[in-house]
PDB file of C-alpha atoms in Angstrom:
ATOM      1  CA  MET A  23      -3.073 -27.285 -18.898  1.00 49.00           C
ATOM      2  CA  GLU A  24      -0.311 -27.901 -16.420  1.00 59.00           C
ATOM      3  CA  ASN A  25       1.017 -24.959 -14.474  1.00 76.00           C
ATOM      4  CA  LEU A  26      -1.816 -22.648 -15.564  1.00 93.00           C
ATOM      5  CA  TYR A  27      -3.351 -20.213 -13.101  1.00 97.00           C
ATOM      6  CA  LEU A  28      -6.537 -18.218 -13.569  1.00 98.00           C
ATOM      7  CA  ILE A  29      -7.267 -14.918 -11.822  1.00 98.00           C
ATOM      8  CA  VAL A  30     -10.826 -13.710 -12.388  1.00 98.00           C
ATOM      9  CA  GLY A  31     -11.924 -10.168 -11.595  1.00 98.00           C
ATOM     10  CA  LEU A  32     -15.692  -9.768 -11.295  1.00 97.00           C
ATOM     11  CA  GLY A  33     -17.683  -6.760 -12.439  1.00 96.00           C
ATOM     12  CA  ASN A  34     -20.183  -5.447 -14.951  1.00 95.00           C
ATOM     13  CA  PRO A  35     -19.167  -4.545 -18.524  1.00 96.00           C
ATOM     14  CA  GLY A  36     -19.807  -1.166 -20.103  1.00 93.00           C
ATOM     15  CA  ALA A  37     -18.778   2.428 -19.542  1.00 92.00           C
ATOM     16  CA  GLU A  38     -21.660   3.150 -17.174  1.00 91.00           C
ATOM     17  CA  TYR A  39     -20.275   0.609 -14.688  1.00 90.00           C
ATOM     18  CA  ALA A  40     -16.589   1.473 -15.042  1.00 91.00           C
ATOM     19  CA  ARG A  41     -14.847   2.189 -11.729  1.00 89.00           C
ATOM     20  CA  THR A  42     -17.999   1.569  -9.688  1.00 88.00           C
ATOM     21  CA  ARG A  43     -17.768  -0.122  -6.302  1.00 88.00           C
ATOM     22  CA  HIS A  44     -19.191  -3.353  -7.737  1.00 88.00           C
ATOM     23  CA  ASN A  45     -16.340  -3.432 -10.280  1.00 94.00           C
ATOM     24  CA  ALA A  46     -13.491  -3.637  -7.767  1.00 95.00           C
ATOM     25  CA  GLY A  47     -12.620  -7.069  -9.171  1.00 97.00           C
ATOM     26  CA  PHE A  48     -12.258  -5.680 -12.680  1.00 97.00           C
ATOM     27  CA  GLN A  49     -10.038  -2.903 -11.347  1.00 97.00           C
ATOM     28  CA  VAL A  50      -7.633  -5.351  -9.698  1.00 98.00           C
ATOM     29  CA  ALA A  51      -7.466  -7.465 -12.871  1.00 98.00           C
ATOM     30  CA  ASP A  52      -6.759  -4.294 -14.870  1.00 98.00           C
ATOM     31  CA  ARG A  53      -3.911  -3.361 -12.513  1.00 98.00           C
ATOM     32  CA  LEU A  54      -2.344  -6.794 -12.794  1.00 98.00           C
ATOM     33  CA  ALA A  55      -2.545  -6.674 -16.588  1.00 98.00           C
ATOM     34  CA  GLN A  56      -0.882  -3.271 -16.505  1.00 98.00           C
ATOM     35  CA  ARG A  57       1.885  -4.484 -14.196  1.00 97.00           C
ATOM     36  CA  TRP A  58       2.551  -7.522 -16.335  1.00 97.00           C
ATOM     37  CA  GLN A  59       2.177  -5.629 -19.618  1.00 97.00           C
ATOM     38  CA  ALA A  60      -0.423  -8.167 -20.694  1.00 98.00           C
ATOM     39  CA  GLY A  61      -2.809  -7.118 -23.457  1.00 98.00           C
ATOM     40  CA  TRP A  62      -6.532  -7.804 -23.261  1.00 98.00           C
ATOM     41  CA  THR A  63      -8.425  -9.639 -26.002  1.00 98.00           C
ATOM     42  CA  TYR A  64     -12.126 -10.388 -26.209  1.00 98.00           C
ATOM     43  CA  GLU A  65     -12.871 -14.116 -26.512  1.00 98.00           C
ATOM     44  CA  LYS A  66     -16.360 -14.598 -27.890  1.00 97.00           C
ATOM     45  CA  LYS A  67     -16.619 -18.293 -26.976  1.00 97.00           C
ATOM     46  CA  PHE A  68     -16.234 -17.388 -23.288  1.00 98.00           C
ATOM     47  CA  ASN A  69     -17.857 -13.941 -23.485  1.00 98.00           C
ATOM     48  CA  ALA A  70     -14.829 -12.653 -21.594  1.00 98.00           C
ATOM     49  CA  ARG A  71     -11.812 -10.400 -21.779  1.00 98.00           C
ATOM     50  CA  LEU A  72      -8.646 -12.447 -21.331  1.00 98.00           C
ATOM     51  CA  ALA A  73      -5.021 -11.446 -20.866  1.00 98.00           C
ATOM     52  CA  ALA A  74      -2.144 -13.940 -20.730  1.00 98.00           C
ATOM     53  CA  ALA A  75       1.147 -13.527 -18.886  1.00 97.00           C
ATOM     54  CA  ALA A  76       4.077 -15.514 -17.521  1.00 94.00           C
ATOM     55  CA  ARG A  77       4.935 -14.966 -13.843  1.00 90.00           C
ATOM     56  CA  ASN A  78       7.245 -16.958 -11.565  1.00 79.00           C
ATOM     57  CA  ASN A  79       7.593 -19.675 -14.212  1.00 84.00           C
ATOM     58  CA  ARG A  80       3.831 -19.987 -14.266  1.00 90.00           C
ATOM     59  CA  ARG A  81       1.364 -19.210 -16.981  1.00 95.00           C
ATOM     60  CA  VAL A  82      -1.404 -16.922 -15.832  1.00 97.00           C
ATOM     61  CA  LEU A  83      -4.697 -15.996 -17.418  1.00 98.00           C
ATOM     62  CA  LEU A  84      -6.490 -12.869 -16.277  1.00 98.00           C
ATOM     63  CA  CYS A  85     -10.213 -12.949 -16.939  1.00 98.00           C
ATOM     64  CA  GLU A  86     -13.017 -10.393 -16.832  1.00 98.00           C
ATOM     65  CA  PRO A  87     -16.408 -12.007 -17.587  1.00 98.00           C
ATOM     66  CA  GLN A  88     -18.563  -9.813 -19.835  1.00 98.00           C
ATOM     67  CA  THR A  89     -21.786 -11.572 -18.844  1.00 97.00           C
ATOM     68  CA  TYR A  90     -22.808  -9.082 -16.145  1.00 93.00           C
ATOM     69  CA  MET A  91     -22.114  -9.946 -12.546  1.00 94.00           C
ATOM     70  CA  ASN A  92     -25.023 -12.294 -11.843  1.00 95.00           C
ATOM     71  CA  ALA A  93     -24.041 -14.674 -14.660  1.00 97.00           C
ATOM     72  CA  SER A  94     -20.261 -14.662 -14.040  1.00 98.00           C
ATOM     73  CA  GLY A  95     -20.246 -18.430 -13.541  1.00 98.00           C
ATOM     74  CA  GLN A  96     -21.080 -19.031 -17.200  1.00 98.00           C
ATOM     75  CA  THR A  97     -17.725 -17.582 -18.195  1.00 98.00           C
ATOM     76  CA  VAL A  98     -15.696 -18.929 -15.274  1.00 98.00           C
ATOM     77  CA  GLY A  99     -17.066 -22.446 -15.715  1.00 98.00           C
ATOM     78  CA  ALA A 100     -16.308 -22.401 -19.444  1.00 98.00           C
ATOM     79  CA  VAL A 101     -12.757 -21.061 -19.040  1.00 98.00           C
ATOM     80  CA  VAL A 102     -11.929 -23.500 -16.219  1.00 97.00           C
ATOM     81  CA  ALA A 103     -13.229 -26.435 -18.282  1.00 97.00           C
ATOM     82  CA  PHE A 104     -11.545 -25.411 -21.548  1.00 97.00           C
ATOM     83  CA  TYR A 105      -8.105 -24.783 -20.028  1.00 96.00           C
ATOM     84  CA  ARG A 106      -8.482 -27.537 -17.414  1.00 95.00           C
ATOM     85  CA  VAL A 107      -7.575 -25.149 -14.635  1.00 96.00           C
ATOM     86  CA  PRO A 108      -7.282 -26.967 -11.279  1.00 96.00           C
ATOM     87  CA  LEU A 109      -9.395 -25.357  -8.564  1.00 96.00           C
ATOM     88  CA  THR A 110      -6.195 -24.749  -6.590  1.00 96.00           C
ATOM     89  CA  GLY A 111      -5.115 -22.498  -9.462  1.00 97.00           C
ATOM     90  CA  LEU A 112      -8.253 -20.352  -9.475  1.00 98.00           C
ATOM     91  CA  LEU A 113      -8.558 -17.000  -7.696  1.00 98.00           C
ATOM     92  CA  VAL A 114     -11.700 -14.854  -7.899  1.00 98.00           C
ATOM     93  CA  VAL A 115     -11.435 -11.180  -6.936  1.00 98.00           C
ATOM     94  CA  VAL A 116     -14.711  -9.632  -5.841  1.00 97.00           C
ATOM     95  CA  ASP A 117     -16.193  -6.624  -4.032  1.00 94.00           C
ATOM     96  CA  ASP A 118     -17.813  -7.143  -0.614  1.00 92.00           C
ATOM     97  CA  ALA A 119     -20.296  -4.655   0.854  1.00 88.00           C
ATOM     98  CA  ASP A 120     -20.229  -6.470   4.207  1.00 89.00           C
ATOM     99  CA  LEU A 121     -16.561  -5.589   4.718  1.00 92.00           C
ATOM    100  CA  PRO A 122     -15.620  -1.994   5.541  1.00 91.00           C
ATOM    101  CA  LEU A 123     -13.907   0.033   2.849  1.00 91.00           C
ATOM    102  CA  GLY A 124     -10.210  -0.773   3.005  1.00 91.00           C
ATOM    103  CA  GLU A 125     -10.399  -4.340   4.301  1.00 97.00           C
ATOM    104  CA  LEU A 126      -9.082  -7.310   2.329  1.00 98.00           C
ATOM    105  CA  ARG A 127     -10.025 -10.919   3.041  1.00 98.00           C
ATOM    106  CA  LEU A 128      -8.590 -13.842   1.112  1.00 98.00           C
ATOM    107  CA  ARG A 129     -10.048 -17.282   1.838  1.00 98.00           C
ATOM    108  CA  PRO A 130      -9.510 -20.737   0.267  1.00 97.00           C
ATOM    109  CA  GLY A 131     -13.273 -21.308   0.010  1.00 97.00           C
ATOM    110  CA  GLY A 132     -16.546 -20.634   1.767  1.00 94.00           C
ATOM    111  CA  SER A 133     -20.045 -19.381   1.111  1.00 92.00           C
ATOM    112  CA  SER A 134     -21.034 -16.725  -1.396  1.00 91.00           C
ATOM    113  CA  GLY A 135     -22.145 -14.423   1.416  1.00 89.00           C
ATOM    114  CA  GLY A 136     -25.096 -13.440  -0.768  1.00 88.00           C
ATOM    115  CA  HIS A 137     -22.856 -12.154  -3.566  1.00 92.00           C
ATOM    116  CA  HIS A 138     -24.590 -13.054  -6.830  1.00 93.00           C
ATOM    117  CA  GLY A 139     -21.350 -13.316  -8.796  1.00 94.00           C
ATOM    118  CA  LEU A 140     -19.942 -15.898  -6.374  1.00 97.00           C
ATOM    119  CA  GLU A 141     -23.302 -17.702  -6.295  1.00 97.00           C
ATOM    120  CA  SER A 142     -23.174 -18.047 -10.074  1.00 97.00           C
ATOM    121  CA  ILE A 143     -19.590 -19.360 -10.020  1.00 98.00           C
ATOM    122  CA  GLU A 144     -20.434 -21.875  -7.298  1.00 97.00           C
ATOM    123  CA  GLN A 145     -23.413 -23.060  -9.338  1.00 97.00           C
ATOM    124  CA  HIS A 146     -21.372 -23.581 -12.519  1.00 97.00           C
ATOM    125  CA  LEU A 147     -18.318 -25.134 -10.845  1.00 98.00           C
ATOM    126  CA  GLY A 148     -20.404 -27.258  -8.500  1.00 97.00           C
ATOM    127  CA  THR A 149     -18.187 -26.375  -5.541  1.00 97.00           C
ATOM    128  CA  ARG A 150     -17.240 -23.621  -3.096  1.00 97.00           C
ATOM    129  CA  ASP A 151     -13.642 -24.813  -2.918  1.00 97.00           C
ATOM    130  CA  TYR A 152     -11.858 -22.072  -4.806  1.00 97.00           C
ATOM    131  CA  ALA A 153      -9.941 -19.060  -3.499  1.00 98.00           C
ATOM    132  CA  ARG A 154     -11.702 -15.727  -3.350  1.00 98.00           C
ATOM    133  CA  LEU A 155     -10.245 -12.343  -2.501  1.00 98.00           C
ATOM    134  CA  ARG A 156     -12.913 -10.048  -1.102  1.00 97.00           C
ATOM    135  CA  ILE A 157     -12.352  -6.293  -1.315  1.00 96.00           C
ATOM    136  CA  GLY A 158     -14.320  -4.330   1.238  1.00 94.00           C
ATOM    137  CA  ILE A 159     -16.380  -1.523  -0.273  1.00 91.00           C
ATOM    138  CA  GLY A 160     -18.450  -0.775   2.847  1.00 83.00           C
ATOM    139  CA  ARG A 161     -22.136   0.029   2.758  1.00 74.00           C
ATOM    140  CA  GLN A 162     -24.386   2.911   3.726  1.00 58.00           C
ATOM    141  CA  ARG A 163     -25.259   2.740   7.389  1.00 57.00           C
ATOM    142  CA  GLY A 164     -28.571   1.046   8.044  1.00 53.00           C
ATOM    143  CA  ALA A 165     -29.264   0.526   4.350  1.00 52.00           C
ATOM    144  CA  ARG A 166     -30.659  -2.843   3.342  1.00 57.00           C
ATOM    145  CA  GLU A 167     -31.157  -2.022  -0.331  1.00 52.00           C
ATOM    146  CA  ILE A 168     -27.607  -1.502  -1.552  1.00 62.00           C
ATOM    147  CA  THR A 169     -27.968  -1.780  -5.338  1.00 67.00           C
ATOM    148  CA  ALA A 170     -27.639   1.944  -6.003  1.00 64.00           C
ATOM    149  CA  TYR A 171     -24.704   2.153  -3.586  1.00 67.00           C
ATOM    150  CA  VAL A 172     -22.640  -0.680  -5.075  1.00 73.00           C
ATOM    151  CA  LEU A 173     -23.347   0.559  -8.608  1.00 73.00           C
ATOM    152  CA  GLY A 174     -22.164   4.038  -7.636  1.00 76.00           C
ATOM    153  CA  ARG A 175     -18.614   5.330  -7.871  1.00 84.00           C
ATOM    154  CA  PHE A 176     -16.247   5.978  -4.999  1.00 85.00           C
ATOM    155  CA  ASN A 177     -16.296   9.613  -3.916  1.00 82.00           C
ATOM    156  CA  SER A 178     -13.300  11.948  -3.960  1.00 85.00           C
ATOM    157  CA  THR A 179     -12.529  11.523  -0.260  1.00 85.00           C
ATOM    158  CA  GLU A 180     -12.420   7.727  -0.700  1.00 87.00           C
ATOM    159  CA  ALA A 181     -10.211   7.861  -3.805  1.00 88.00           C
ATOM    160  CA  PRO A 182      -6.748   7.797  -2.143  1.00 90.00           C
ATOM    161  CA  LEU A 183      -7.705   4.813   0.031  1.00 91.00           C
ATOM    162  CA  VAL A 184      -9.301   2.987  -2.903  1.00 92.00           C
ATOM    163  CA  ASP A 185      -6.154   3.481  -4.971  1.00 94.00           C
ATOM    164  CA  ARG A 186      -4.024   1.979  -2.205  1.00 96.00           C
ATOM    165  CA  VAL A 187      -6.465  -0.897  -1.631  1.00 95.00           C
ATOM    166  CA  LEU A 188      -6.347  -1.846  -5.308  1.00 96.00           C
ATOM    167  CA  THR A 189      -2.546  -1.785  -5.203  1.00 97.00           C
ATOM    168  CA  VAL A 190      -2.358  -3.941  -2.067  1.00 98.00           C
ATOM    169  CA  ALA A 191      -4.987  -6.344  -3.432  1.00 98.00           C
ATOM    170  CA  SER A 192      -2.856  -6.710  -6.572  1.00 98.00           C
ATOM    171  CA  ASP A 193       0.177  -7.418  -4.365  1.00 98.00           C
ATOM    172  CA  GLN A 194      -1.872 -10.045  -2.530  1.00 98.00           C
ATOM    173  CA  ALA A 195      -2.902 -11.727  -5.777  1.00 98.00           C
ATOM    174  CA  GLU A 196       0.736 -11.826  -6.896  1.00 97.00           C
ATOM    175  CA  THR A 197       1.748 -13.357  -3.554  1.00 97.00           C
ATOM    176  CA  TRP A 198      -0.997 -15.995  -3.915  1.00 97.00           C
ATOM    177  CA  LEU A 199       0.457 -16.790  -7.320  1.00 96.00           C
ATOM    178  CA  GLY A 200       4.091 -16.911  -6.258  1.00 94.00           C
ATOM    179  CA  ALA A 201       4.075 -18.086  -2.632  1.00 95.00           C
ATOM    180  CA  GLY A 202       0.678 -19.712  -2.091  1.00 96.00           C
ATOM    181  CA  ILE A 203      -2.546 -18.840  -0.324  1.00 98.00           C
ATOM    182  CA  ALA A 204      -1.329 -19.238   3.271  1.00 98.00           C
ATOM    183  CA  LYS A 205       1.418 -16.649   2.798  1.00 98.00           C
ATOM    184  CA  ALA A 206      -0.920 -14.302   0.922  1.00 98.00           C
ATOM    185  CA  MET A 207      -3.529 -14.537   3.695  1.00 98.00           C
ATOM    186  CA  SER A 208      -1.130 -13.981   6.581  1.00 98.00           C
ATOM    187  CA  GLN A 209       0.705 -11.142   4.896  1.00 98.00           C
ATOM    188  CA  PHE A 210      -2.211  -9.104   3.551  1.00 98.00           C
ATOM    189  CA  ASN A 211      -5.562  -9.989   5.143  1.00 98.00           C
ATOM    190  CA  GLY A 212      -6.862  -7.104   7.229  1.00 97.00           C
ATOM    191  CA  VAL A 213      -7.326  -3.356   6.964  1.00 96.00           C
ATOM    192  CA  VAL A 214      -5.288  -1.284   4.523  1.00 96.00           C
ATOM    193  CA  THR A 215      -4.048   1.959   6.077  1.00 91.00           C
ATOM    194  CA  ASP A 216      -5.834   5.058   4.807  1.00 88.00           C
ATOM    195  CA  PRO A 217      -3.278   7.547   3.396  1.00 87.00           C
ATOM    196  CA  ALA A 218      -5.358  10.378   4.924  1.00 80.00           C
ATOM    197  CA  ASN A 219      -4.759   8.979   8.410  1.00 79.00           C
ATOM    198  CA  GLU A 220      -1.030   8.789   7.777  1.00 69.00           C
ATOM    199  CA  ARG A 221      -0.968  12.464   6.857  1.00 56.00           C
ATOM    200  CA  ASN A 222      -2.930  13.373   9.991  1.00 56.00           C
ATOM    201  CA  GLU A 223      -0.428  11.536  12.191  1.00 52.00           C
ATOM    202  CA  GLN A 224       2.570  13.353  10.789  1.00 49.00           C
TER     203      GLN A 224
END
């Protein structure tokens, strides 16, 4: 469909995974739906939650695959094919344990970086050439096995920064939609200021 954009937030479905570090993509998609007053529906044929909105004279679909993270490509591939979404109109929002908490990095393509959700999408689309917005969630120092960490929730001291990061990431996604990827990268890529540090400087 002409003029259709697709923003996919990655995560794991179910209450036990809600608001975990690995679900940062879901949380950004939820914020955008809230901003745009777009209601979620479950689409069985895609095994996904979808929400439709109109922004900047463009039609936008928000998508949260319900396949579990490692099979995200099943949903993304099906939605892209059904709606004929051009790859230039696809943005995937994903957590990244290799970036420190508070850092945002939007890129027009690239490797999966070992992220199983991105690996699955690459496999089903047959390309790496789609935009991805990585949200830094940090990792435990020296820890190689990070499964328990990424499936854990942010702690209370991280909460104010996480809230701001999700807001800024949503702003970045909106800028990608309205002004293009170059503007969104130059304006937002980098470290989001921790509100706690601002208070300490006052």
